[in-house]
Coordinates of C-alpha atoms and ligand atoms in Angstrom, one line a residue:
X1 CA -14.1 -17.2 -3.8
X2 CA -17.5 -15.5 -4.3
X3 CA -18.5 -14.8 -7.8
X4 CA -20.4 -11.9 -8.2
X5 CA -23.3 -11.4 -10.8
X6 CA -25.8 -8.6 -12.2
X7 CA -25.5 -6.2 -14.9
X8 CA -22.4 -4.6 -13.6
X9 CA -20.7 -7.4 -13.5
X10 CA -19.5 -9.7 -16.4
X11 CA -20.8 -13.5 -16.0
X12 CA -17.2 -14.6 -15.2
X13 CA -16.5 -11.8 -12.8
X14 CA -14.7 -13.0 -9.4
X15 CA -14.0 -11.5 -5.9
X16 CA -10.2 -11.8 -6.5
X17 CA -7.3 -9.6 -7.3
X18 CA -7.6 -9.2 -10.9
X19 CA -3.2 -9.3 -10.1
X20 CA -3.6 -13.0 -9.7
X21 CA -4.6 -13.9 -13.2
X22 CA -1.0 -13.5 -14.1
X23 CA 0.7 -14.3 -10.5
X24 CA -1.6 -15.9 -8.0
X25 CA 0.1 -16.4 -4.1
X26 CA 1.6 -20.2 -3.7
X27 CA 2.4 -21.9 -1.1
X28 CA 5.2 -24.5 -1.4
X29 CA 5.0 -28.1 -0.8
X30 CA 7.9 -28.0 2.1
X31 CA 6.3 -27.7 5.3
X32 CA 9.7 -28.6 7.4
X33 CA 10.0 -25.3 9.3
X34 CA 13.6 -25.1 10.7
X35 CA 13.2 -25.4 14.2
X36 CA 16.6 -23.1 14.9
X37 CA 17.0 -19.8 13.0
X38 CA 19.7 -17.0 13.3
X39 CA 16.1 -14.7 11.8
X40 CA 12.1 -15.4 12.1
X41 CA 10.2 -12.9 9.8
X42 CA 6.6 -13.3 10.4
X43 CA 4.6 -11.9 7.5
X44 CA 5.6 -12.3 3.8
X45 CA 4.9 -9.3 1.8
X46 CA 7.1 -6.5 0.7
X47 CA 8.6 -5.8 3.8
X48 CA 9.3 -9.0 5.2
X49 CA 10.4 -10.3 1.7
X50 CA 12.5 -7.4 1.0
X51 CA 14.1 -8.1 4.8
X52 CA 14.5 -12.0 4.0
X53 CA 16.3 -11.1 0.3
X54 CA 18.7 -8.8 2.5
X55 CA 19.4 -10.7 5.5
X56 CA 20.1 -14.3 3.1
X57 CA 22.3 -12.5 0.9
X58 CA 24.3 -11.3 4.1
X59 CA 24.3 -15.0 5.0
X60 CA 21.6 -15.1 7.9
X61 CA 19.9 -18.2 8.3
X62 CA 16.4 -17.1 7.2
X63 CA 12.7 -18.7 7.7
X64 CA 9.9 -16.4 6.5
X65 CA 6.6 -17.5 7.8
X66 CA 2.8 -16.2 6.4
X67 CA -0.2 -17.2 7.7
X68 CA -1.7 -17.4 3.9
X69 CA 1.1 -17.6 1.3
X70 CA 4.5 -14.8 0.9
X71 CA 2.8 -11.8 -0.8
X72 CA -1.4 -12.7 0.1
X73 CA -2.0 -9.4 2.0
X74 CA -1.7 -5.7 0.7
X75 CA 1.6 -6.5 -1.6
X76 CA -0.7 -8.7 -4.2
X77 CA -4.3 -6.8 -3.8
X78 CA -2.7 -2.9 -4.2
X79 CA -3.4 -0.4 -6.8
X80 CA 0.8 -0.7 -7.8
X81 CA 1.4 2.5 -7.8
X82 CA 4.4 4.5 -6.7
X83 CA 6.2 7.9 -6.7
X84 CA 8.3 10.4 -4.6
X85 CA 5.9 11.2 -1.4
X86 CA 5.2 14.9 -2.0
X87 CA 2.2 14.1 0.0
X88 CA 3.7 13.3 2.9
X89 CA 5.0 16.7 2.7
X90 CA 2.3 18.3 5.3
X91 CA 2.3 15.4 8.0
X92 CA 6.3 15.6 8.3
X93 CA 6.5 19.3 8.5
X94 CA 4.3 18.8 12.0
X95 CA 8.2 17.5 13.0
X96 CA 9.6 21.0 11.1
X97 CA 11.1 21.8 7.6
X98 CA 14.8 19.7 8.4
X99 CA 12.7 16.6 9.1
X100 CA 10.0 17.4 6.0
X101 CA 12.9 17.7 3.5
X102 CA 14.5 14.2 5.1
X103 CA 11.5 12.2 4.9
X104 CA 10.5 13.4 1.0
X105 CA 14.3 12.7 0.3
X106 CA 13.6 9.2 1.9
X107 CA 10.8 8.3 -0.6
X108 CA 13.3 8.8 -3.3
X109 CA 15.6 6.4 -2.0
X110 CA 12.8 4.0 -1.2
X111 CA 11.9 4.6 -5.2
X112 CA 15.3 4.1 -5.9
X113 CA 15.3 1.1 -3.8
X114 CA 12.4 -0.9 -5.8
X115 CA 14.3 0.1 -9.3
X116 CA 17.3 -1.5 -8.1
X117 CA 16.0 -4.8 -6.4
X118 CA 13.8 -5.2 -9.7
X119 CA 16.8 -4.6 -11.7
X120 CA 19.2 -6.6 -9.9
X121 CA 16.8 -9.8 -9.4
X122 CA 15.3 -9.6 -12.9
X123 CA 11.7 -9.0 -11.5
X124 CA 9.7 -9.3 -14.2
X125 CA 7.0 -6.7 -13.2
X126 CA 6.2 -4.3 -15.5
X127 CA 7.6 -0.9 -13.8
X128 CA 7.7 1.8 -15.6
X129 CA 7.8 5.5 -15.2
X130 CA 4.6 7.1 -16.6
X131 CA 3.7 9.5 -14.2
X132 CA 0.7 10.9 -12.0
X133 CA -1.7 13.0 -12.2
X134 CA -4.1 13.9 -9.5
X135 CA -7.5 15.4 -10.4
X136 CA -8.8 18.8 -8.3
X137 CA -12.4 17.6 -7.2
X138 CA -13.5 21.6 -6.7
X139 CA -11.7 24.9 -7.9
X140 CA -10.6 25.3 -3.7
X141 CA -8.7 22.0 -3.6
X142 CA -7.1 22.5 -7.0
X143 CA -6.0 26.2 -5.3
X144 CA -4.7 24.0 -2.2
X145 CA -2.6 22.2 -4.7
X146 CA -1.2 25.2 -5.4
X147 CA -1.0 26.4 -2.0
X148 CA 1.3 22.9 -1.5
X149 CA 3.4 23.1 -4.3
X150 CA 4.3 27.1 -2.7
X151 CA 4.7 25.5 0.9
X152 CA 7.1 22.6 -0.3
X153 CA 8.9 24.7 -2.9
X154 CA 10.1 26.7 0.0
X155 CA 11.8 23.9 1.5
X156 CA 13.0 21.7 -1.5
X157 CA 12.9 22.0 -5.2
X158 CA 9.8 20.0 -6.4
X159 CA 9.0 18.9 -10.5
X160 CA 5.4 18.7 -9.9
X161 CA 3.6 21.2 -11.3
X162 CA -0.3 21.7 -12.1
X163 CA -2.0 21.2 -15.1
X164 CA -5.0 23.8 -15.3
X165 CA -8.7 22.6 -16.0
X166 CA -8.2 23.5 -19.8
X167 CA -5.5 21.8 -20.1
X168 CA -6.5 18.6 -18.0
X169 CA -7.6 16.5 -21.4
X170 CA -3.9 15.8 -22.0
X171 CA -3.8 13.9 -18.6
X172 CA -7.1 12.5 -18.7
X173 CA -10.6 12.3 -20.7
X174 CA -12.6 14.0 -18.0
X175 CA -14.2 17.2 -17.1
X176 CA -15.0 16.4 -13.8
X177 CA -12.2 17.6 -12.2
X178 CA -11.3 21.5 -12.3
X179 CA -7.4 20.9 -13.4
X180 CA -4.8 18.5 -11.3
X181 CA -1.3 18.1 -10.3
X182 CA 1.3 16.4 -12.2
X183 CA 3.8 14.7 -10.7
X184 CA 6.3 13.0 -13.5
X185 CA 9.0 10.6 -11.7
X186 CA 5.7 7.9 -10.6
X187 CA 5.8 4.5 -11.8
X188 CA 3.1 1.9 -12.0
X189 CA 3.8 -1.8 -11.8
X190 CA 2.2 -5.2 -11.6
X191 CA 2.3 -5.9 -7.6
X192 CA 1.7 -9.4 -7.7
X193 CA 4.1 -10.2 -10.3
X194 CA 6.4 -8.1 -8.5
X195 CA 5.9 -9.9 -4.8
X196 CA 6.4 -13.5 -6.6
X197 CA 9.5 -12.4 -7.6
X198 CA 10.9 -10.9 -4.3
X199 CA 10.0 -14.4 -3.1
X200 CA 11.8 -16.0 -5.8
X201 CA 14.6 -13.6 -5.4
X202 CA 14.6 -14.0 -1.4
X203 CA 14.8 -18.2 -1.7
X204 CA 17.3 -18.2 -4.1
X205 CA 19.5 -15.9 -1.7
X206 CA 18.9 -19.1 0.6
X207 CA 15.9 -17.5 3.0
X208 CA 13.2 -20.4 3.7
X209 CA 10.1 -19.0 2.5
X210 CA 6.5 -20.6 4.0
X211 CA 3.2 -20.0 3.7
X212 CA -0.3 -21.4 5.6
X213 CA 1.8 -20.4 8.5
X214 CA 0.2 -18.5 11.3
X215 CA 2.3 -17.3 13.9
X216 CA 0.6 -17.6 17.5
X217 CA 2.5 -16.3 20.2
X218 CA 6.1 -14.6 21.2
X219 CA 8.3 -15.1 23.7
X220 CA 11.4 -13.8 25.1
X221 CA 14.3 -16.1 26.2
X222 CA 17.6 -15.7 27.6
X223 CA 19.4 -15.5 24.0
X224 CA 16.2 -14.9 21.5
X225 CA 12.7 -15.8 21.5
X226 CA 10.8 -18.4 21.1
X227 CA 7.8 -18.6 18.5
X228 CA 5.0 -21.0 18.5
X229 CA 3.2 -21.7 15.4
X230 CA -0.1 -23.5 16.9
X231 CA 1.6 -25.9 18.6
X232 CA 5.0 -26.3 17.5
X233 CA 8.0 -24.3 18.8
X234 CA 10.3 -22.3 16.5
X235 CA 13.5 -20.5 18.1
X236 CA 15.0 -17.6 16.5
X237 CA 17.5 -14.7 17.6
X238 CA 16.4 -12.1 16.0
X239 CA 12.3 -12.0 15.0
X240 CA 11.0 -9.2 12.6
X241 CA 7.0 -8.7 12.3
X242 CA 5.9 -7.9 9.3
X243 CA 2.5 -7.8 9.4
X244 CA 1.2 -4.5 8.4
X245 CA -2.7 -3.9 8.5
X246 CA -2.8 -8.0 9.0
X247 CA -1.3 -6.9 12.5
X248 CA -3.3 -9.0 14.7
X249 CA -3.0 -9.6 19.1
X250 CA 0.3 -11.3 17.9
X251 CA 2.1 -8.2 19.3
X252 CA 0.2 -5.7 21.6
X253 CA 2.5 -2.8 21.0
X254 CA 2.2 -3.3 17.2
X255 CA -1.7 -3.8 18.0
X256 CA -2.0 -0.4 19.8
X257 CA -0.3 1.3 17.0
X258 CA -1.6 0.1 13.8
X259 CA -5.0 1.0 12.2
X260 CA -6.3 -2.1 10.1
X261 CA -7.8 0.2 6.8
X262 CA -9.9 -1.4 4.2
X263 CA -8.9 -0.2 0.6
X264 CA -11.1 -2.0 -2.4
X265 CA -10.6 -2.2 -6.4
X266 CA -12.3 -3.1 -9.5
X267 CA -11.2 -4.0 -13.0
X268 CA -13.3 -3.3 -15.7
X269 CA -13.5 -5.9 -18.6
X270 CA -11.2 -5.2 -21.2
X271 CA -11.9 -1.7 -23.1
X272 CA -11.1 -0.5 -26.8
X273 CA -7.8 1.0 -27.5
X274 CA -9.2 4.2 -28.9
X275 CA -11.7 4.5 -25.7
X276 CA -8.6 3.8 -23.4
X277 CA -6.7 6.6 -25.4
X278 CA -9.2 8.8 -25.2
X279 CA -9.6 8.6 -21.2
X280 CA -5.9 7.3 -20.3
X281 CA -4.2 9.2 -23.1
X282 CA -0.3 9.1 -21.1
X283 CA -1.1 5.9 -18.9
X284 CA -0.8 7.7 -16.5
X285 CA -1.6 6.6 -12.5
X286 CA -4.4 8.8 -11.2
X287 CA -5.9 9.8 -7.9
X288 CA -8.8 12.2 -7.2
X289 CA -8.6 15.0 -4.7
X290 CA -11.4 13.7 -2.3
X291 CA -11.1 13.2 1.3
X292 CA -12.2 9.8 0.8
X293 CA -9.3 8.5 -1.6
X294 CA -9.7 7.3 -4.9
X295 CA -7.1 6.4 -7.2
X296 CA -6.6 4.3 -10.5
X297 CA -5.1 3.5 -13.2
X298 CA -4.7 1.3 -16.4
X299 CA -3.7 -2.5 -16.3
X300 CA 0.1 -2.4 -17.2
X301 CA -1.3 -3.6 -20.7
X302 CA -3.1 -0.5 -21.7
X303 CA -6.7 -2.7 -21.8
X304 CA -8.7 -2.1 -18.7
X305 CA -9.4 0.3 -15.9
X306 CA -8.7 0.0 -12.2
X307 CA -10.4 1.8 -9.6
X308 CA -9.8 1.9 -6.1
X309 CA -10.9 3.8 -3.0
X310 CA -11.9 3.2 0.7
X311 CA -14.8 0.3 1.4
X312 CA -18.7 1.6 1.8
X313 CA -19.7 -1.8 4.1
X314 CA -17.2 -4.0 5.7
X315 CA -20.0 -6.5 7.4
X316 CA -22.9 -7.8 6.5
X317 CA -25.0 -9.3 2.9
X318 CA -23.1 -8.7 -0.6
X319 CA -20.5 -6.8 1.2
X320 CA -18.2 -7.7 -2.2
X321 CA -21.0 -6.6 -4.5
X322 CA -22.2 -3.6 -2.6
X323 CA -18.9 -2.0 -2.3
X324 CA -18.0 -3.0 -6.1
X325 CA -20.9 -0.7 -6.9
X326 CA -20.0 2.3 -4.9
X327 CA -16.6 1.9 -6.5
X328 CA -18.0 2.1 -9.8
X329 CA -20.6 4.8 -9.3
X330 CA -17.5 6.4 -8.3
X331 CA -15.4 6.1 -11.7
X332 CA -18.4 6.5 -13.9
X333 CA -18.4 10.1 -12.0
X334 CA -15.2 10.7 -13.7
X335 CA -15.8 8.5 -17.0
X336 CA -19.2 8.5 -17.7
X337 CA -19.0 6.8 -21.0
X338 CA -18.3 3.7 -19.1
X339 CA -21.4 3.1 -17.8
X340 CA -22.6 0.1 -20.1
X341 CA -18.7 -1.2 -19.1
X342 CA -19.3 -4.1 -17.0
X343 CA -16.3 -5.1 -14.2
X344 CA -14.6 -8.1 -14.4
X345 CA -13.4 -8.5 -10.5
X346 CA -13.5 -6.7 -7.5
X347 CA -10.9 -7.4 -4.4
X348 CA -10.4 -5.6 -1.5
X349 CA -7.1 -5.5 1.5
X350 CA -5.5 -4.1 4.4
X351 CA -3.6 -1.2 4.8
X352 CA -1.8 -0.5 7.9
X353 CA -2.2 3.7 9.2
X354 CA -0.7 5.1 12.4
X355 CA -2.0 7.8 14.8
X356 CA 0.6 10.4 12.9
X357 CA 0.3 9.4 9.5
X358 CA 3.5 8.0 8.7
X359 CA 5.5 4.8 8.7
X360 CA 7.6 3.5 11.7
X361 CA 10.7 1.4 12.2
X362 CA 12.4 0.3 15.0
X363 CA 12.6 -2.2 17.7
X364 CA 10.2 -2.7 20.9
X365 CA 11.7 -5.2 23.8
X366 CA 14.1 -6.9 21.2
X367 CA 11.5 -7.5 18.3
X368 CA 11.6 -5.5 15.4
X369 CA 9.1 -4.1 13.1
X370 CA 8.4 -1.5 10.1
X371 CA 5.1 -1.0 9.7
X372 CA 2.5 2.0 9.0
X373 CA 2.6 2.8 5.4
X374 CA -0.5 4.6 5.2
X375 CA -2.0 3.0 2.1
X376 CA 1.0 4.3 0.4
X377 CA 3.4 1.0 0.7
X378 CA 5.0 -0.3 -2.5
X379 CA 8.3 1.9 -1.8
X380 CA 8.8 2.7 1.7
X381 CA 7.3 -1.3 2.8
X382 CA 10.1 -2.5 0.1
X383 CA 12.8 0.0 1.6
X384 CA 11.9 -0.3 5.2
X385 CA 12.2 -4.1 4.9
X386 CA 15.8 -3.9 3.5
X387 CA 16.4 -1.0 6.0
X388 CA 15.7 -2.8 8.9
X389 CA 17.5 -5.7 8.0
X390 CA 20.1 -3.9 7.7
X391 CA 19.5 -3.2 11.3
X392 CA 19.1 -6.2 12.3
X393 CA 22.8 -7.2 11.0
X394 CA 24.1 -4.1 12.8
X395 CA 24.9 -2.1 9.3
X396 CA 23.6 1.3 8.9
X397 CA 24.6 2.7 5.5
X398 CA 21.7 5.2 5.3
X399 CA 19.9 6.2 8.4
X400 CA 16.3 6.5 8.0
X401 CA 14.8 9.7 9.4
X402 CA 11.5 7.5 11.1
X403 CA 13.5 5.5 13.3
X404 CA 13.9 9.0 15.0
X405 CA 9.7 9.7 15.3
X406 CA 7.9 8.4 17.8
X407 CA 5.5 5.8 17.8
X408 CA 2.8 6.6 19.3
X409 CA -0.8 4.7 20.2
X410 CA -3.8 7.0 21.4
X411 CA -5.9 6.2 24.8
X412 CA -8.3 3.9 24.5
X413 CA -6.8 2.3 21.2
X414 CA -6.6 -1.4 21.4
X415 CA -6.6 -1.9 17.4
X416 CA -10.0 -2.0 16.5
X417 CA -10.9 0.9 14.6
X418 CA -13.9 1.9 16.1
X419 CA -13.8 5.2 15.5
X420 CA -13.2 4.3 11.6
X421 CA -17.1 4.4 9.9
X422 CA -17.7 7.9 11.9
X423 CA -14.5 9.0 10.4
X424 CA -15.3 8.2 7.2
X425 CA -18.9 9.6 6.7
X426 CA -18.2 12.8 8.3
X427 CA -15.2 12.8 4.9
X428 CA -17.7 11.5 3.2
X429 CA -20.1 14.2 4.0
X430 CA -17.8 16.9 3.4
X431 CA -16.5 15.7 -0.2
X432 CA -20.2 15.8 -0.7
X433 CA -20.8 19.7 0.1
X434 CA -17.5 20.4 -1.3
X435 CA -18.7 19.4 -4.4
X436 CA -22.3 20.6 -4.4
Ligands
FAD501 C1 -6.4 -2.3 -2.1 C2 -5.0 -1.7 -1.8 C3 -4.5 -0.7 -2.7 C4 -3.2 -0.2 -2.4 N1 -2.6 0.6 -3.4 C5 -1.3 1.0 -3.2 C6 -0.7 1.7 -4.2 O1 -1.2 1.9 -5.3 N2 0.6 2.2 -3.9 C7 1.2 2.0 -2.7 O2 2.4 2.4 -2.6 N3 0.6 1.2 -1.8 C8 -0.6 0.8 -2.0 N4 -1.2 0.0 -1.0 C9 -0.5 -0.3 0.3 C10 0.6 -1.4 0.1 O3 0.0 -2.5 -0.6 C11 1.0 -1.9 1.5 O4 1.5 -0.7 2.2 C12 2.1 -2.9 1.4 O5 1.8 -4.0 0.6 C13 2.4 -3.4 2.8 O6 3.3 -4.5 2.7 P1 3.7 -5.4 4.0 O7 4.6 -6.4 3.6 O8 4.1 -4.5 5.1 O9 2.3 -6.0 4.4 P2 1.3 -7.1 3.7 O10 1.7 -7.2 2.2 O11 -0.1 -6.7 4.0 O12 1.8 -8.5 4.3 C14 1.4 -8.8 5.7 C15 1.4 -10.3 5.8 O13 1.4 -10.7 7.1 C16 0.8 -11.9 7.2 N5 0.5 -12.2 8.7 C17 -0.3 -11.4 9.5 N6 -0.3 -12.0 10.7 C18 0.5 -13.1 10.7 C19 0.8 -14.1 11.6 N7 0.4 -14.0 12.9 N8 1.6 -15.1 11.2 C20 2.0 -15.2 9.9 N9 1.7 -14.3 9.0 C21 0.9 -13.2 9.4 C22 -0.4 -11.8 6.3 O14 -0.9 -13.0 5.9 C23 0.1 -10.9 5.2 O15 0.4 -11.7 4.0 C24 -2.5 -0.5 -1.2 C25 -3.1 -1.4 -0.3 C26 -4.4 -2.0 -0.6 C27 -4.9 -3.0 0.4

């Protein structure tokens, strides 16, 4: 763990998720790993937990295996933010209006699907409806949020609505932003909190959970495969990867279609109520319009901010510290008065993107996966997981409208993003003259 220093930072601040102070990724003490399984999950965040809790309650024999410990990647590091996916609305009409109004009506369920499993398993996680508001960086986007809003509204009915510039201090203490969108069903929870608990949830339904276990290779056999974790050999029948933006040469075909995307976050140190009143009046979770995402919200106590957005280095000296900074020149754009606010830890993960913007599910040669969320994963990973375990027990109670889509890679795509720091200074560069 590298502990960061300097005037932005507070004297205790860390490079961890500030999610772990309350629910930090174990792994157990059993290190037996079942050498016969009906089900091998490789990967043990919300999708591969959510699979486990489904397949052990329908009373598959279950071993869940993470190279770190269940819930160490994106499910324990993300923003915990989640909400009806209005903004998948433009990438899904690419497959035509019938296929845009299935996969919003999709995101509900997967909504639905987290509220349930929380409920049901007594997650204690702090979810809670509050709502989102997205800020309009220039007067042009917040007329393309209206443009949206028109273009969806002629396919489905849709609650969001926009909340003009003079009316934008009810949302949020800011007058950088010229007005927003509001969208009211979103819910904010504690990801970590909420990941422990799935694995809770999944061991108690009888699913061997481990962690510190790295999956090496994957073979097919006559009836199954055969896993080898270094150099032990695991058999299953069925195997489900769910490894996300963690997706390494495990699985080529994954590989080819997965694009490994850094997303970061910072915590300030604990603010006053009145000042988190003043800037957070509804508690809302918040996003900016830019190109280059940002998005953030309070901690689920109401005391301190978080701030995410895409990575400004990913190699090299003070990687940690250099992006913390960009992240918070980025807030203090929309907060100013936080600028003697020092931050208290700074974290960053993996998402997992695809070539057409939106999560797959499905089977390759036998081996199943659902992966792809986009940076938007709390839902659809926790849905897709149950959904493809469902699947995989040959039950099919809701279809999902992506196991329809192709999955497609693009030439010369062998799962390192080189094309990734181009792409992001040419959205840099444009947020930039957009704004001017
Ligand atoms: C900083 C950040 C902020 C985000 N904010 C939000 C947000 O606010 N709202 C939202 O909806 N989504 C958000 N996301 C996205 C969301 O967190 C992910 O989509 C979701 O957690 C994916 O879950 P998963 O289970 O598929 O993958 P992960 O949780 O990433 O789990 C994959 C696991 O696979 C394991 N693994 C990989 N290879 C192997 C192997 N060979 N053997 C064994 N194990 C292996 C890894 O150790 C890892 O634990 C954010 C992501 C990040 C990184």
């Amino acid at each position: 763990m590298v502990t960061l220093k300097g005037r932005f930072f507070t004297d205790d601040a860390v490079n961890e998720p500030y999610w772990w102070e309350a629910a930090k990724p174990t792994v157990s003490a059993d290190t037996d790993l079942p050498i016969r399984n009906d089900v091998l999950i490789v990967g043990g965040g919300f999708t591969g937990l959510n699979a486990a809790l489904t397949l052990a309650k329908a009373g598959r024999q279950v071993t869940l295996l993470d190279a770190e410990a269940p819930g160490w990647g994106a499910s324990s590091r993300n923003g915990g933010m989640l909400g009806p996916g209005w903004a998948t609305f433009d990438a899904a009409m690419g497959y035509g209006p019938e296929k845009a109004l299935a996969i919003v009506n999709e995101s509900f369920h997967a909504l639905q699907h987290v509220k349930d499993v929380v409920d049901r398993e007594k997650i204690d996680c702090n979810l809670s409806v509050v709502g989102y508001f997205r800020g309009a960086v220039t007067p042009r986007a917040y007329d393309a949020m209206g443009a949206q809003l028109d273009r969806i509204r002629k396919v489905m009915p849709c609650d969001a609505y926009l909340v003009p510039r003079a009316e934008q201090h009810g949302e949020i203490g800011t007058d950088f932003y010229h007005g927003g969108l509001a969208i009211p069903g979103y819910a904010g929870l504690h990801p970590a909190r909420y990941v422990a608990g799935l694995a809770q949830a999944a061991e108690r339904a009888g699913a061997k959970v481990f962690g510190g276990v790295r999956v090496t290779a994957l073979e097919r056999q006559a009836a199954g495969f055969r896993v080898s974790v270094g150099h032990q050999k695991i058999e299953a029948k069925q195997v489900l990867l769910a490894t996300n933006g963690y997706t390494g040469s495990l699985y080529p075909f994954l590989q080819r279609r997965i694009i490994p995307i850094r997303s970061a976050i910072i915590a300030t140190e604990t603010l006053p109520a009145a000042v988190m009143d003043r800037l957070i009046p509804k508690r809302r979770m918040l996003a900016g319009s830019q190109r280059v995402v940002t998005y953030y919200r309070p901690s689920p106590d109401g005391t301190r901010i978080l701030f995410g957005g895409r990575v400004l280095k990913v190699t090299g000296e003070n990687v940690a510290a250099a992006n913390a900074a960009h992240l918070r020149k980025q807030m203090l754009q929309v907060f100013p008065e936080l600028t003697g606010t020092r931050i208290s830890h700074y974290w960053h993960g993996q998402t997992g993107f695809t070539f057409d913007k939106l999560p797959h599910l499905g089977q390759h040669e036998g081996v199943y996966y659902a992966c792809g969320y986009n940076g938007t994963g709390i839902a659809r990973a926790s849905w897709f997981g149950h959904a493809i375990a469902e699947r995989m027990l040959g039950i099919e109670r809701q279809h999902s409208v992506y196991e329809d889509l192709p999955f497609r890679s693009r030439p010369l795509y062998y799962g390192k993003p080189w094309f990734l720091p181009l792409a992001v200074l040419f959205y840099e560069m444009r947020d930039r003259w957009d704004q001017r």
